[in-house]
XYZ file of C-alpha atoms in Angstrom:
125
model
C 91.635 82.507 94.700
C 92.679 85.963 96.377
C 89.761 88.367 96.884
C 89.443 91.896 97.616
C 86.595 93.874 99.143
C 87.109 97.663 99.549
C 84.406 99.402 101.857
C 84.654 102.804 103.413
C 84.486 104.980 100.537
C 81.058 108.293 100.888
C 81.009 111.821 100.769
C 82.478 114.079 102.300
C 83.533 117.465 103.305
C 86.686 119.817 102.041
C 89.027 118.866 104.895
C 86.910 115.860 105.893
C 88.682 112.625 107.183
C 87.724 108.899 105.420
C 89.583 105.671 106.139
C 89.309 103.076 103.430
C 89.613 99.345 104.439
C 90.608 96.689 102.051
C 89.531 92.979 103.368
C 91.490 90.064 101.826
C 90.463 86.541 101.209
C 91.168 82.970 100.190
C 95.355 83.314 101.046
C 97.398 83.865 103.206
C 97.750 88.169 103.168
C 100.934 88.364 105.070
C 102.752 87.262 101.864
C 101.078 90.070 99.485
C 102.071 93.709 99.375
C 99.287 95.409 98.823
C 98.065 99.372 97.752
C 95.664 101.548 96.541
C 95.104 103.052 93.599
C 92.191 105.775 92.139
C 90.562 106.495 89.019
C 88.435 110.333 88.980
C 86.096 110.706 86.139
C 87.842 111.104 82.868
C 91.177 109.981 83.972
C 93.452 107.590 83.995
C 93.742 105.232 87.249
C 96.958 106.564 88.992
C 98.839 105.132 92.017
C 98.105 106.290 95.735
C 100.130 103.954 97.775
C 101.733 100.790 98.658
C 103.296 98.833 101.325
C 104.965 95.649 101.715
C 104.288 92.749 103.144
C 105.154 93.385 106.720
C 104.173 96.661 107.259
C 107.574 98.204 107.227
C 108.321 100.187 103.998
C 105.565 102.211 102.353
C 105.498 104.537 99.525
C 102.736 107.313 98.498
C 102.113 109.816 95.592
C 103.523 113.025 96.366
C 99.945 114.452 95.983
C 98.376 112.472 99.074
C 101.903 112.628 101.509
C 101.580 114.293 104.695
C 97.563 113.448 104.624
C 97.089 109.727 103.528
C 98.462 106.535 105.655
C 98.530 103.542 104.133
C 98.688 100.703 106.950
C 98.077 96.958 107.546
C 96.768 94.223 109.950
C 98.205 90.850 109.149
C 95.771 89.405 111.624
C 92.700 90.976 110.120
C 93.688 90.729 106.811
C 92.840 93.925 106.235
C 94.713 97.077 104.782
C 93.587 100.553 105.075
C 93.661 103.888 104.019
C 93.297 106.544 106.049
C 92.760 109.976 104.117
C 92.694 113.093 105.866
C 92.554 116.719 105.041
C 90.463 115.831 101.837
C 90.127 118.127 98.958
C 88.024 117.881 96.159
C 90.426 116.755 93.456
C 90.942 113.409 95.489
C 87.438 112.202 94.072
C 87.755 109.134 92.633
C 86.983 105.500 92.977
C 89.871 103.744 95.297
C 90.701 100.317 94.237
C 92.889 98.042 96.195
C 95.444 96.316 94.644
C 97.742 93.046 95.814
C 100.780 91.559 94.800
C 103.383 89.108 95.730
C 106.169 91.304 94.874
C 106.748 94.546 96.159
C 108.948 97.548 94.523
C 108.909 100.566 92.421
C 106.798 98.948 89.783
C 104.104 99.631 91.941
C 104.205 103.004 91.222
C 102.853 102.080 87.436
C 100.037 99.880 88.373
C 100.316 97.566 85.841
C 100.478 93.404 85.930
C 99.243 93.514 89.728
C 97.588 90.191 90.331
C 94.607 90.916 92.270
C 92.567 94.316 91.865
C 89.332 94.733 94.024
C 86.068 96.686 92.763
C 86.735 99.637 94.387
C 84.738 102.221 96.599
C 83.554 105.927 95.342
C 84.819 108.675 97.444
C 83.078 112.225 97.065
C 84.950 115.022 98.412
C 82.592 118.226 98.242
C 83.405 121.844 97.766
């Protein structure tokens, strides 16, 4: 059974850096796409970005592009986040999400296999 652990998430700073890390288990990651996703208070979860299963095609919300990279090690298991130039309406909690197929459908969130827990980011004014 496919697990997900997110870690990274804290508080932090207008203009602050974080870099989320999503740790897979229990199969083999190199054959899931995975992404991240967010959910602030009183809103719906919403898609941050994706990439596929070797690292070569990503995609992002037009919100986070040109400050968030989504990026993978296939050795570690491990896909991360990195978030940069943080502003306050990218509170949220960031879940990671994983899939066997990878495609636009990712951009709706819905029927993913796995979902992690997620970790609480803070970004203060």
């Amino acid at each position: 059974q496919v697990q997900l652990v997110e870690s990274g998430g804290g508080l932090v700073q207008t203009g602050g850096s974080l870099r989320l890390s999503c740790v897979a288990s229990g199969t083999t990651f190199s054959r899931y796409a995975m992404g991240w996703y967010r959910q602030a208070p009183g809103k719906e979860r919403e898609f941050v970005a994706a990439i596929n299963w070797s690292g070569s095609d990503t995609d992002s919300t037009d919100s986070v592009k040109g400050r968030f990279i989504i990026s993978r090690d296939n050795v570690e298991n491990t896909v991360y986040l990195q978030m940069n130039s943080l502003k306050p309406e990218d509170t949220a909690v960031y879940y990671c999400a994983a899939d066997r197929a990878y495609g636009g459908f990712w951009r709706r969130g819905r029927d993913l296999e796995v979902w992690g827990q997620g970790t609480l980011v803070t970004v203060s004014s």
